mmCIF file of C-alpha atoms and ligand atoms in Angstrom:
data_model
loop_
_atom_site.group_PDB
_atom_site.id
_atom_site.type_symbol
_atom_site.label_atom_id
_atom_site.label_comp_id
_atom_site.label_asym_id
_atom_site.label_seq_id
_atom_site.Cartn_x
_atom_site.Cartn_y
_atom_site.Cartn_z
ATOM 1 C CA MET S 1 125.466 112.164 59.650
ATOM 2 C CA HIS S 2 128.692 111.314 61.448
ATOM 3 C CA VAL S 3 127.474 110.204 64.894
ATOM 4 C CA PRO S 4 130.831 110.596 66.780
ATOM 5 C CA THR S 5 131.033 114.232 65.608
ATOM 6 C CA LEU S 6 127.436 114.875 66.672
ATOM 7 C CA ILE S 7 128.098 113.422 70.150
ATOM 8 C CA ALA S 8 131.301 115.487 70.447
ATOM 9 C CA ARG S 9 129.454 118.684 69.460
ATOM 10 C CA LYS S 10 126.823 118.091 72.143
ATOM 11 C CA ARG S 11 129.576 117.220 74.638
ATOM 12 C CA ASP S 12 131.184 120.618 73.876
ATOM 13 C CA GLY S 13 127.897 122.479 74.381
ATOM 14 C CA ALA S 14 126.845 123.162 70.764
ATOM 15 C CA GLU S 15 123.181 123.497 69.809
ATOM 16 C CA LEU S 16 122.184 120.737 67.371
ATOM 17 C CA GLU S 17 119.917 121.153 64.351
ATOM 18 C CA ALA S 18 116.445 119.573 64.370
ATOM 19 C CA GLY S 19 117.413 117.447 61.344
ATOM 20 C CA GLU S 20 120.475 116.062 63.134
ATOM 21 C CA ILE S 21 118.440 115.108 66.198
ATOM 22 C CA ARG S 22 115.816 113.444 63.993
ATOM 23 C CA GLU S 23 118.429 111.384 62.125
ATOM 24 C CA LEU S 24 119.983 110.244 65.382
ATOM 25 C CA VAL S 25 116.617 109.211 66.903
ATOM 26 C CA GLU S 26 115.482 107.431 63.728
ATOM 27 C CA GLY S 27 118.861 105.715 63.359
ATOM 28 C CA PHE S 28 118.779 104.485 66.951
ATOM 29 C CA THR S 29 115.167 103.264 66.733
ATOM 30 C CA GLN S 30 115.960 101.336 63.542
ATOM 31 C CA GLY S 31 119.056 99.745 65.091
ATOM 32 C CA GLU S 32 121.560 101.614 62.895
ATOM 33 C CA VAL S 33 122.984 103.704 65.751
ATOM 34 C CA PRO S 34 124.351 101.370 68.477
ATOM 35 C CA ASP S 35 123.460 101.590 72.184
ATOM 36 C CA TYR S 36 126.917 102.870 73.172
ATOM 37 C CA GLN S 37 126.618 105.926 70.927
ATOM 38 C CA MET S 38 123.092 106.750 72.131
ATOM 39 C CA ALA S 39 124.234 106.271 75.748
ATOM 40 C CA ALA S 40 127.136 108.702 75.186
ATOM 41 C CA PHE S 41 124.727 111.173 73.576
ATOM 42 C CA ALA S 42 122.314 110.908 76.539
ATOM 43 C CA MET S 43 125.191 111.575 78.944
ATOM 44 C CA ALA S 44 126.269 114.607 76.884
ATOM 45 C CA VAL S 45 122.669 115.916 77.105
ATOM 46 C CA TYR S 46 122.615 115.194 80.841
ATOM 47 C CA PHE S 47 125.621 117.513 81.374
ATOM 48 C CA ARG S 48 125.065 120.087 78.608
ATOM 49 C CA ARG S 49 121.250 120.142 78.627
ATOM 50 C CA MET S 50 119.226 121.195 75.560
ATOM 51 C CA THR S 51 117.668 124.407 74.306
ATOM 52 C CA LEU S 52 113.887 124.579 73.866
ATOM 53 C CA ALA S 53 114.332 124.162 70.109
ATOM 54 C CA GLU S 54 116.437 121.027 70.633
ATOM 55 C CA THR S 55 114.030 119.557 73.222
ATOM 56 C CA THR S 56 111.085 120.195 70.885
ATOM 57 C CA ALA S 57 112.957 118.576 67.982
ATOM 58 C CA LEU S 58 113.783 115.554 70.157
ATOM 59 C CA THR S 59 110.146 115.256 71.307
ATOM 60 C CA MET S 60 108.803 115.432 67.731
ATOM 61 C CA ALA S 61 111.368 112.983 66.406
ATOM 62 C CA MET S 62 110.538 110.484 69.167
ATOM 63 C CA MET S 63 106.786 110.909 68.677
ATOM 64 C CA GLU S 64 107.077 110.373 64.927
ATOM 65 C CA THR S 65 108.890 107.042 65.242
ATOM 66 C CA GLY S 66 105.449 105.517 65.900
ATOM 67 C CA ASP S 67 101.743 105.944 65.162
ATOM 68 C CA CYS S 68 99.673 108.821 66.531
ATOM 69 C CA PHE S 69 95.969 108.828 67.434
ATOM 70 C CA GLU S 70 93.685 110.201 64.698
ATOM 71 C CA TYR S 71 90.152 111.527 65.194
ATOM 72 C CA PRO S 72 87.340 112.815 62.989
ATOM 73 C CA ALA S 73 87.206 116.605 62.467
ATOM 74 C CA ASP S 74 83.903 117.047 64.373
ATOM 75 C CA ARG S 75 85.147 115.427 67.598
ATOM 76 C CA PRO S 76 84.879 117.037 71.049
ATOM 77 C CA ALA S 77 87.983 118.287 72.892
ATOM 78 C CA VAL S 78 90.603 115.548 73.307
ATOM 79 C CA VAL S 79 92.293 115.879 76.692
ATOM 80 C CA ASP S 80 94.539 114.019 79.116
ATOM 81 C CA LYS S 81 96.410 114.277 82.393
ATOM 82 C CA HIS S 82 99.908 113.080 83.225
ATOM 83 C CA SER S 83 101.489 112.690 86.637
ATOM 84 C CA THR S 84 105.241 112.561 87.102
ATOM 85 C CA GLY S 85 104.560 109.777 89.605
ATOM 86 C CA GLY S 86 103.800 109.567 93.292
ATOM 87 C CA ILE S 87 102.909 107.239 96.156
ATOM 88 C CA GLY S 88 99.250 106.220 96.411
ATOM 89 C CA ASP S 89 98.540 108.324 93.336
ATOM 90 C CA LYS S 90 95.312 106.856 91.955
ATOM 91 C CA VAL S 91 94.079 110.191 90.558
ATOM 92 C CA SER S 92 94.037 108.971 86.923
ATOM 93 C CA LEU S 93 91.616 106.142 87.746
ATOM 94 C CA VAL S 94 89.040 108.715 88.848
ATOM 95 C CA LEU S 95 89.906 111.622 86.572
ATOM 96 C CA ALA S 96 89.709 109.840 83.192
ATOM 97 C CA PRO S 97 86.079 108.623 83.505
ATOM 98 C CA LEU S 98 85.097 111.865 85.286
ATOM 99 C CA VAL S 99 86.343 114.088 82.452
ATOM 100 C CA ALA S 100 84.639 111.799 79.913
ATOM 101 C CA CYS S 101 81.351 112.552 81.762
ATOM 102 C CA ALA S 102 81.928 116.223 80.858
ATOM 103 C CA GLY S 103 81.863 115.261 77.169
ATOM 104 C CA CYS S 104 85.615 115.239 76.460
ATOM 105 C CA TRP S 105 87.497 112.374 74.842
ATOM 106 C CA VAL S 106 90.240 110.943 77.083
ATOM 107 C CA PRO S 107 92.704 108.574 75.326
ATOM 108 C CA MET S 108 94.897 107.876 78.362
ATOM 109 C CA VAL S 109 98.110 105.951 77.636
ATOM 110 C CA SER S 110 99.793 105.142 80.964
ATOM 111 C CA GLY S 111 102.856 103.366 82.263
ATOM 112 C CA ARG S 112 103.717 100.695 84.797
ATOM 113 C CA GLY S 113 105.213 101.387 88.199
ATOM 114 C CA LEU S 114 108.977 101.425 88.460
ATOM 115 C CA GLY S 115 110.907 101.887 91.707
ATOM 116 C CA ILE S 116 108.844 103.348 94.529
ATOM 117 C CA THR S 117 106.179 105.030 92.389
ATOM 118 C CA GLY S 118 103.116 103.013 91.360
ATOM 119 C CA GLY S 119 101.768 102.743 87.815
ATOM 120 C CA THR S 120 98.198 103.137 86.568
ATOM 121 C CA LEU S 121 98.448 100.017 84.383
ATOM 122 C CA ASP S 122 99.394 97.768 87.308
ATOM 123 C CA LYS S 123 96.438 99.093 89.302
ATOM 124 C CA LEU S 124 93.987 98.540 86.430
ATOM 125 C CA GLU S 125 95.304 95.028 85.821
ATOM 126 C CA SER S 126 94.244 94.059 89.347
ATOM 127 C CA ILE S 127 90.708 94.056 87.856
ATOM 128 C CA PRO S 128 90.321 90.465 86.558
ATOM 129 C CA ASN S 129 90.544 90.225 82.729
ATOM 130 C CA PHE S 130 90.917 94.010 82.253
ATOM 131 C CA ARG S 131 92.897 94.461 79.017
ATOM 132 C CA THR S 132 95.425 97.273 78.785
ATOM 133 C CA ASP S 133 97.112 95.996 75.586
ATOM 134 C CA LEU S 134 94.787 97.664 73.078
ATOM 135 C CA GLU S 135 95.961 98.617 69.591
ATOM 136 C CA ILE S 136 95.501 102.267 68.605
ATOM 137 C CA ALA S 137 92.620 101.509 66.172
ATOM 138 C CA GLU S 138 90.686 99.700 68.905
ATOM 139 C CA ALA S 139 91.401 102.496 71.384
ATOM 140 C CA GLN S 140 90.215 105.165 68.927
ATOM 141 C CA LYS S 141 86.935 103.253 68.442
ATOM 142 C CA GLN S 142 86.382 102.975 72.204
ATOM 143 C CA VAL S 143 87.109 106.683 72.763
ATOM 144 C CA ALA S 144 84.531 107.572 70.098
ATOM 145 C CA GLU S 145 81.930 105.309 71.758
ATOM 146 C CA LEU S 146 82.561 105.883 75.485
ATOM 147 C CA GLY S 147 84.758 108.984 75.635
ATOM 148 C CA VAL S 148 87.515 107.153 77.545
ATOM 149 C CA VAL S 149 90.146 104.462 77.176
ATOM 150 C CA MET S 150 92.983 103.594 79.586
ATOM 151 C CA MET S 151 95.771 101.555 78.020
ATOM 152 C CA GLY S 152 99.509 100.877 77.850
ATOM 153 C CA GLN S 153 102.077 101.717 75.203
ATOM 154 C CA THR S 154 101.962 99.443 72.152
ATOM 155 C CA ASP S 155 104.987 98.445 70.031
ATOM 156 C CA ARG S 156 103.884 101.042 67.489
ATOM 157 C CA PHE S 157 103.458 103.884 70.006
ATOM 158 C CA CYS S 158 106.644 105.961 70.515
ATOM 159 C CA PRO S 159 109.061 103.019 70.027
ATOM 160 C CA ALA S 160 111.997 105.466 70.326
ATOM 161 C CA ASP S 161 111.004 106.305 73.909
ATOM 162 C CA ARG S 162 110.872 102.659 74.930
ATOM 163 C CA LYS S 163 114.412 102.066 73.623
ATOM 164 C CA ILE S 164 115.903 105.312 74.873
ATOM 165 C CA TYR S 165 114.289 104.982 78.324
ATOM 166 C CA ALA S 166 115.649 101.429 78.734
ATOM 167 C CA LEU S 167 119.125 102.750 77.940
ATOM 168 C CA ARG S 168 118.798 105.765 80.267
ATOM 169 C CA ASP S 169 117.661 103.471 83.050
ATOM 170 C CA VAL S 170 121.023 101.643 83.038
ATOM 171 C CA THR S 171 123.367 104.531 82.200
ATOM 172 C CA GLY S 172 122.583 107.079 84.931
ATOM 173 C CA THR S 173 120.807 109.422 82.507
ATOM 174 C CA VAL S 174 117.197 109.299 83.744
ATOM 175 C CA PRO S 175 117.238 112.559 85.784
ATOM 176 C CA SER S 176 117.820 114.914 82.838
ATOM 177 C CA ILE S 177 115.106 117.535 82.342
ATOM 178 C CA PRO S 178 115.255 117.641 78.484
ATOM 179 C CA LEU S 179 115.269 113.828 78.308
ATOM 180 C CA ILE S 180 112.362 113.493 80.773
ATOM 181 C CA THR S 181 110.460 116.223 78.926
ATOM 182 C CA ALA S 182 110.899 114.551 75.532
ATOM 183 C CA SER S 183 110.042 111.128 76.963
ATOM 184 C CA ILE S 184 106.800 112.251 78.607
ATOM 185 C CA MET S 185 105.682 114.742 75.969
ATOM 186 C CA SER S 186 106.376 112.459 72.972
ATOM 187 C CA LYS S 187 103.938 109.911 74.430
ATOM 188 C CA LYS S 188 101.301 112.457 75.436
ATOM 189 C CA LEU S 189 101.489 114.356 72.138
ATOM 190 C CA ALA S 190 101.126 111.092 70.184
ATOM 191 C CA GLU S 191 97.598 111.021 71.667
ATOM 192 C CA SER S 192 96.920 114.113 69.442
ATOM 193 C CA LEU S 193 95.569 116.191 72.335
ATOM 194 C CA ASP S 194 93.938 119.613 72.490
ATOM 195 C CA ARG S 195 94.599 120.065 76.208
ATOM 196 C CA LEU S 196 96.910 118.385 78.727
ATOM 197 C CA VAL S 197 97.264 118.904 82.468
ATOM 198 C CA LEU S 198 100.471 117.871 84.206
ATOM 199 C CA ASP S 199 100.615 116.909 87.862
ATOM 200 C CA VAL S 200 104.244 117.605 88.673
ATOM 201 C CA LYS S 201 105.163 116.137 92.039
ATOM 202 C CA PHE S 202 108.120 117.015 94.218
ATOM 203 C CA GLY S 203 109.359 115.742 97.594
ATOM 204 C CA THR S 204 110.627 112.521 99.134
ATOM 205 C CA GLY S 205 108.086 110.381 97.286
ATOM 206 C CA ALA S 206 108.674 111.940 93.849
ATOM 207 C CA PHE S 207 111.117 111.924 90.994
ATOM 208 C CA MET S 208 111.897 115.633 91.514
ATOM 209 C CA ARG S 209 113.145 116.098 95.049
ATOM 210 C CA ASN S 210 112.606 119.880 95.293
ATOM 211 C CA ARG S 211 110.191 122.533 94.059
ATOM 212 C CA THR S 212 112.777 124.328 91.896
ATOM 213 C CA ASP S 213 113.497 121.229 89.801
ATOM 214 C CA ALA S 214 109.760 120.535 89.513
ATOM 215 C CA GLU S 215 109.210 124.113 88.248
ATOM 216 C CA THR S 216 111.985 123.744 85.673
ATOM 217 C CA LEU S 217 110.494 120.456 84.430
ATOM 218 C CA ALA S 218 106.977 121.932 84.313
ATOM 219 C CA SER S 219 108.185 124.981 82.326
ATOM 220 C CA ALA S 220 110.019 122.765 79.823
ATOM 221 C CA MET S 221 106.949 120.575 79.275
ATOM 222 C CA ILE S 222 104.640 123.594 78.912
ATOM 223 C CA ALA S 223 107.016 125.212 76.403
ATOM 224 C CA VAL S 224 107.317 122.053 74.283
ATOM 225 C CA GLY S 225 103.509 121.630 74.335
ATOM 226 C CA GLN S 226 103.039 125.227 73.196
ATOM 227 C CA GLU S 227 105.561 124.791 70.369
ATOM 228 C CA MET S 228 103.461 121.846 69.216
ATOM 229 C CA GLY S 229 100.100 123.641 69.467
ATOM 230 C CA VAL S 230 98.750 121.928 72.596
ATOM 231 C CA GLU S 231 97.370 123.824 75.602
ATOM 232 C CA VAL S 232 99.386 122.539 78.566
ATOM 233 C CA HIS S 233 98.672 123.326 82.231
ATOM 234 C CA ALA S 234 100.886 122.275 85.118
ATOM 235 C CA ILE S 235 100.065 121.978 88.804
ATOM 236 C CA LEU S 236 102.932 121.510 91.242
ATOM 237 C CA ASN S 237 102.084 119.209 94.130
ATOM 238 C CA PRO S 238 104.221 118.238 97.111
ATOM 239 C CA MET S 239 104.528 114.465 97.468
ATOM 240 C CA SER S 240 105.454 114.502 101.147
ATOM 241 C CA GLU S 241 102.689 112.084 102.173
ATOM 242 C CA PRO S 242 100.831 109.485 100.079
ATOM 243 C CA THR S 243 97.706 110.601 98.175
ATOM 244 C CA GLY S 244 94.620 109.286 99.975
ATOM 245 C CA GLN S 245 94.912 106.511 102.545
ATOM 246 C CA ALA S 246 95.777 103.457 100.417
ATOM 247 C CA VAL S 247 99.023 102.379 98.717
ATOM 248 C CA GLY S 248 99.117 99.172 96.646
ATOM 249 C CA ASN S 249 97.456 98.060 93.424
ATOM 250 C CA ALA S 250 94.012 96.567 94.252
ATOM 251 C CA LEU S 251 93.845 98.629 97.463
ATOM 252 C CA GLU S 252 94.183 101.812 95.416
ATOM 253 C CA VAL S 253 91.501 100.713 92.946
ATOM 254 C CA CYS S 254 89.138 100.179 95.918
ATOM 255 C CA GLU S 255 89.875 103.716 97.137
ATOM 256 C CA ALA S 256 89.447 105.159 93.624
ATOM 257 C CA LEU S 257 86.020 103.467 93.451
ATOM 258 C CA GLU S 258 85.005 105.233 96.677
ATOM 259 C CA CYS S 259 86.023 108.560 95.143
ATOM 260 C CA LEU S 260 84.113 107.707 91.938
ATOM 261 C CA GLU S 261 81.046 107.213 94.138
ATOM 262 C CA GLY S 262 81.377 110.645 95.768
ATOM 263 C CA SER S 263 83.128 109.566 99.006
ATOM 264 C CA GLY S 264 86.720 108.570 99.873
ATOM 265 C CA PRO S 265 89.605 110.712 101.174
ATOM 266 C CA LEU S 266 89.233 114.472 100.735
ATOM 267 C CA ASP S 267 92.802 115.065 99.481
ATOM 268 C CA LEU S 268 92.233 112.582 96.647
ATOM 269 C CA ARG S 269 88.923 114.179 95.670
ATOM 270 C CA GLY S 270 90.535 117.635 95.837
ATOM 271 C CA SER S 271 93.431 116.637 93.558
ATOM 272 C CA VAL S 272 91.115 114.984 91.048
ATOM 273 C CA LEU S 273 88.843 118.046 90.866
ATOM 274 C CA GLU S 274 91.695 120.573 90.662
ATOM 275 C CA LEU S 275 93.378 118.738 87.779
ATOM 276 C CA ALA S 276 90.139 117.828 85.971
ATOM 277 C CA GLU S 277 88.901 121.423 86.021
ATOM 278 C CA ARG S 278 91.901 122.559 83.923
ATOM 279 C CA ILE S 279 90.993 120.308 81.002
ATOM 280 C CA ALA S 280 87.293 119.395 81.247
ATOM 281 C CA GLY S 281 85.836 122.732 80.118
ATOM 282 C CA VAL S 282 83.121 122.614 82.852
ATOM 283 C CA SER S 283 82.947 124.007 86.389
ATOM 284 C CA ILE S 284 84.182 122.237 89.535
ATOM 285 C CA GLU S 285 80.541 122.098 90.726
ATOM 286 C CA ARG S 286 79.532 120.208 87.577
ATOM 287 C CA LEU S 287 82.453 117.809 88.025
ATOM 288 C CA GLU S 288 81.481 117.262 91.667
ATOM 289 C CA SER S 289 77.956 116.395 90.589
ATOM 290 C CA TYR S 290 79.323 113.633 88.294
ATOM 291 C CA LEU S 291 81.089 112.119 91.317
ATOM 292 C CA ASP S 292 78.124 112.508 93.657
ATOM 293 C CA ASP S 293 75.320 111.321 91.340
ATOM 294 C CA GLY S 294 77.042 108.079 90.223
ATOM 295 C CA SER S 295 77.790 109.195 86.625
ATOM 296 C CA ALA S 296 81.576 108.888 87.002
ATOM 297 C CA ARG S 297 81.269 105.429 88.587
ATOM 298 C CA SER S 298 78.956 104.291 85.743
ATOM 299 C CA LYS S 299 81.472 105.561 83.165
ATOM 300 C CA PHE S 300 84.258 103.612 84.908
ATOM 301 C CA ASP S 301 82.069 100.462 84.853
ATOM 302 C CA GLU S 302 81.379 100.940 81.120
ATOM 303 C CA MET S 303 85.112 101.251 80.473
ATOM 304 C CA VAL S 304 85.878 98.111 82.528
ATOM 305 C CA GLU S 305 83.283 96.174 80.538
ATOM 306 C CA ALA S 306 84.534 97.489 77.176
ATOM 307 C CA GLN S 307 88.086 96.408 78.068
ATOM 308 C CA GLY S 308 87.212 92.840 79.048
ATOM 309 C CA GLY S 309 86.511 93.137 82.791
ATOM 310 C CA ASN S 310 83.314 92.477 84.705
ATOM 311 C CA PRO S 311 81.985 95.480 86.688
ATOM 312 C CA ALA S 312 80.494 92.995 89.182
ATOM 313 C CA ASP S 313 84.076 92.095 90.213
ATOM 314 C CA LEU S 314 84.783 95.665 91.349
ATOM 315 C CA GLY S 315 82.789 95.321 94.554
ATOM 316 C CA ARG S 316 84.639 92.058 95.302
ATOM 317 C CA LEU S 317 88.149 93.277 94.525
ATOM 318 C CA ALA S 318 89.272 93.233 98.176
ATOM 319 C CA GLU S 319 88.199 89.563 98.401
ATOM 320 C CA ILE S 320 89.682 88.606 95.024
ATOM 321 C CA HIS S 321 93.070 90.011 96.109
ATOM 322 C CA ARG S 322 93.133 89.233 99.816
ATOM 323 C CA ALA S 323 96.654 89.167 101.302
ATOM 324 C CA PRO S 324 97.270 86.333 103.810
ATOM 325 C CA VAL S 325 98.369 88.721 106.597
ATOM 326 C CA ILE S 326 96.234 91.849 107.208
ATOM 327 C CA ARG S 327 96.915 93.637 110.494
ATOM 328 C CA GLU S 328 96.989 97.129 111.968
ATOM 329 C CA VAL S 329 100.032 99.067 113.171
ATOM 330 C CA LEU S 330 99.090 100.871 116.397
ATOM 331 C CA ALA S 331 100.233 104.297 117.624
ATOM 332 C CA GLU S 332 102.415 104.092 120.720
ATOM 333 C CA VAL S 333 101.713 107.658 121.907
ATOM 334 C CA THR S 334 98.903 110.200 121.763
ATOM 335 C CA GLY S 335 99.649 113.306 119.696
ATOM 336 C CA LYS S 336 99.559 115.117 116.394
ATOM 337 C CA VAL S 337 100.785 113.346 113.252
ATOM 338 C CA THR S 338 103.584 115.548 111.914
ATOM 339 C CA ASP S 339 104.989 113.388 109.113
ATOM 340 C CA VAL S 340 103.836 110.460 106.949
ATOM 341 C CA ASP S 341 106.946 110.029 104.787
ATOM 342 C CA ALA S 342 105.814 109.117 101.260
ATOM 343 C CA GLY S 343 109.320 108.043 100.177
ATOM 344 C CA LEU S 344 109.659 105.479 102.994
ATOM 345 C CA ILE S 345 106.097 104.230 102.507
ATOM 346 C CA GLY S 346 106.735 103.794 98.777
ATOM 347 C CA GLN S 347 109.888 101.844 99.642
ATOM 348 C CA ALA S 348 107.936 99.647 102.086
ATOM 349 C CA ALA S 349 105.212 98.993 99.457
ATOM 350 C CA LEU S 350 107.914 98.055 96.945
ATOM 351 C CA GLN S 351 109.466 95.609 99.438
ATOM 352 C CA LEU S 352 106.054 94.079 100.174
ATOM 353 C CA GLY S 353 105.873 93.312 96.426
ATOM 354 C CA ALA S 354 103.416 96.011 95.279
ATOM 355 C CA GLY S 355 106.013 97.529 92.922
ATOM 356 C CA ARG S 356 108.869 96.325 90.789
ATOM 357 C CA ALA S 357 112.623 96.875 91.047
ATOM 358 C CA ARG S 358 113.246 95.943 87.375
ATOM 359 C CA ALA S 359 110.987 96.623 84.390
ATOM 360 C CA THR S 360 110.606 92.856 83.794
ATOM 361 C CA ASP S 361 109.406 92.002 87.355
ATOM 362 C CA GLY S 362 105.746 91.214 88.134
ATOM 363 C CA VAL S 363 103.710 92.902 90.898
ATOM 364 C CA ASP S 364 101.598 91.519 93.741
ATOM 365 C CA PHE S 365 98.123 93.068 93.432
ATOM 366 C CA ALA S 366 97.036 92.273 97.011
ATOM 367 C CA VAL S 367 99.761 93.787 99.186
ATOM 368 C CA GLY S 368 100.246 97.341 100.487
ATOM 369 C CA PHE S 369 98.623 99.642 103.024
ATOM 370 C CA ASP S 370 95.203 101.144 103.708
ATOM 371 C CA ARG S 371 93.489 103.269 106.372
ATOM 372 C CA PHE S 372 96.625 105.436 106.690
ATOM 373 C CA VAL S 373 96.503 108.399 109.089
ATOM 374 C CA LYS S 374 97.029 111.790 107.451
ATOM 375 C CA SER S 375 99.447 114.537 108.506
ATOM 376 C CA SER S 376 98.080 116.964 111.121
ATOM 377 C CA GLU S 377 95.470 114.509 112.408
ATOM 378 C CA THR S 378 95.395 113.796 116.134
ATOM 379 C CA ILE S 379 95.844 110.140 117.054
ATOM 380 C CA HIS S 380 95.518 108.371 120.426
ATOM 381 C CA ALA S 381 97.850 105.670 121.749
ATOM 382 C CA GLY S 382 96.516 102.266 120.670
ATOM 383 C CA GLU S 383 94.662 103.624 117.619
ATOM 384 C CA PRO S 384 95.661 102.344 114.160
ATOM 385 C CA VAL S 385 98.244 104.276 112.120
ATOM 386 C CA CYS S 386 97.462 102.088 109.085
ATOM 387 C CA ARG S 387 96.696 98.514 108.057
ATOM 388 C CA ILE S 388 99.409 96.400 106.415
ATOM 389 C CA HIS S 389 98.483 93.795 103.792
ATOM 390 C CA ALA S 390 101.418 91.384 103.520
ATOM 391 C CA ARG S 391 102.191 88.038 101.876
ATOM 392 C CA THR S 392 104.044 86.658 104.957
ATOM 393 C CA GLU S 393 104.632 87.400 108.665
ATOM 394 C CA THR S 394 108.248 88.325 107.846
ATOM 395 C CA ASP S 395 107.074 90.830 105.244
ATOM 396 C CA PHE S 396 104.597 92.243 107.772
ATOM 397 C CA GLU S 397 107.363 92.790 110.341
ATOM 398 C CA MET S 398 109.629 94.441 107.769
ATOM 399 C CA ALA S 399 106.827 96.832 106.717
ATOM 400 C CA GLU S 400 105.845 97.535 110.336
ATOM 401 C CA ALA S 401 109.407 98.627 111.161
ATOM 402 C CA MET S 402 109.436 100.941 108.139
ATOM 403 C CA ILE S 403 106.039 102.450 109.033
ATOM 404 C CA GLU S 404 107.285 103.164 112.562
ATOM 405 C CA GLN S 405 110.086 105.211 110.965
ATOM 406 C CA ALA S 406 107.845 106.863 108.372
ATOM 407 C CA VAL S 407 105.089 108.138 110.670
ATOM 408 C CA LYS S 408 106.095 110.775 113.202
ATOM 409 C CA ILE S 409 103.748 111.691 116.073
ATOM 410 C CA SER S 410 104.454 114.733 118.230
ATOM 411 C CA PRO S 411 103.203 113.712 121.737
ATOM 412 C CA HIS S 412 100.686 116.005 123.469
HETATM 413 N N1 URA A 501 108.400 109.124 82.962
HETATM 414 C C1 URA A 501 108.608 108.930 81.643
HETATM 415 O O1 URA A 501 107.728 108.494 80.935
HETATM 416 N N2 URA A 501 109.826 109.237 81.158
HETATM 417 C C2 URA A 501 110.832 109.733 81.903
HETATM 418 O O2 URA A 501 111.891 109.998 81.384
HETATM 419 C C3 URA A 501 110.592 109.917 83.270
HETATM 420 C C4 URA A 501 109.352 109.598 83.776
#
């Protein structure tokens, strides 16, 4: 393979062979193809895009640079859900144990937050001693025993994606539909799934800013899944306001626990049930019963215990991660809430320290927002719009100013 020729062919719009794509991905992962050539290739893909055959070849090549999950032949359905990322999106924390209650196996490999969108791993790590760094063999054993594991990528899980994503992040090549598709699907397909549901978000708080782009991404991911023999469903969801009423790591775990106990915000419960129904193989009513009768909460507790945490800490999480400044922001007028801008709220949470600007940064588990008003609610002057959890008074004031911009009230 002559890499400069391959890059030039993609630059000129040619369709590459599966074997060529595989050699390039393997060469890059093994350090034989340098960063500058892979960066040029990614930029060529960004402008010229890829056919379905090329995207599938890229996905398979990336997946096969690492280990895949393996299960016994007589296993139940192996399923998972992936979200393209949102603000306050704690759906996975509820959905994974819930779907395990329906008898499925859920080997959920998740990521950390980057930019304004939060990450499931950061939220889980707010539970003291909860381990997300499981090896695949350990994860497979836990799935067989409990039906659910929630973990991060290991060094041996899709190493090509880790390297390519890091390069895309610094070369302006993240927002490319074939590259996003291959990145997400290589990781999900390495879980050796039977069924996958995708929660594709669009709007100010999402990666895809409009519905058309979200549809294109969803179609590409469904097509690649089908080519690889996996049943893939996609649900498009606007991310115009945060999911639920809490944004921030420990604060979101507390809200997810409420949902796991059959209460909590209705939009969160609705999203969980809609997505879970596509993969669980049981009715919505059955899934609701697992939330309402405590089964889903017990499954979550079992998972926390299996992964090193203490379920007794869950009820104390708000105390364990208590921010020094916790105060309400009050509405100045009476009226209907017309906008709760997820993008601005995600930005404010990031600036409070709940997220990370660079992949190597740490996160503050305690900070963020809770008790947020929802769009179309009526609010009276002097009533709380939300509560801010901040590290310092200065941080509180910064977040308060951003919330005043993010929440629009149309006076009566
Ligand atoms: N999430 C991923 O895992 N990869 C992308 O390329 C974009 C979002």
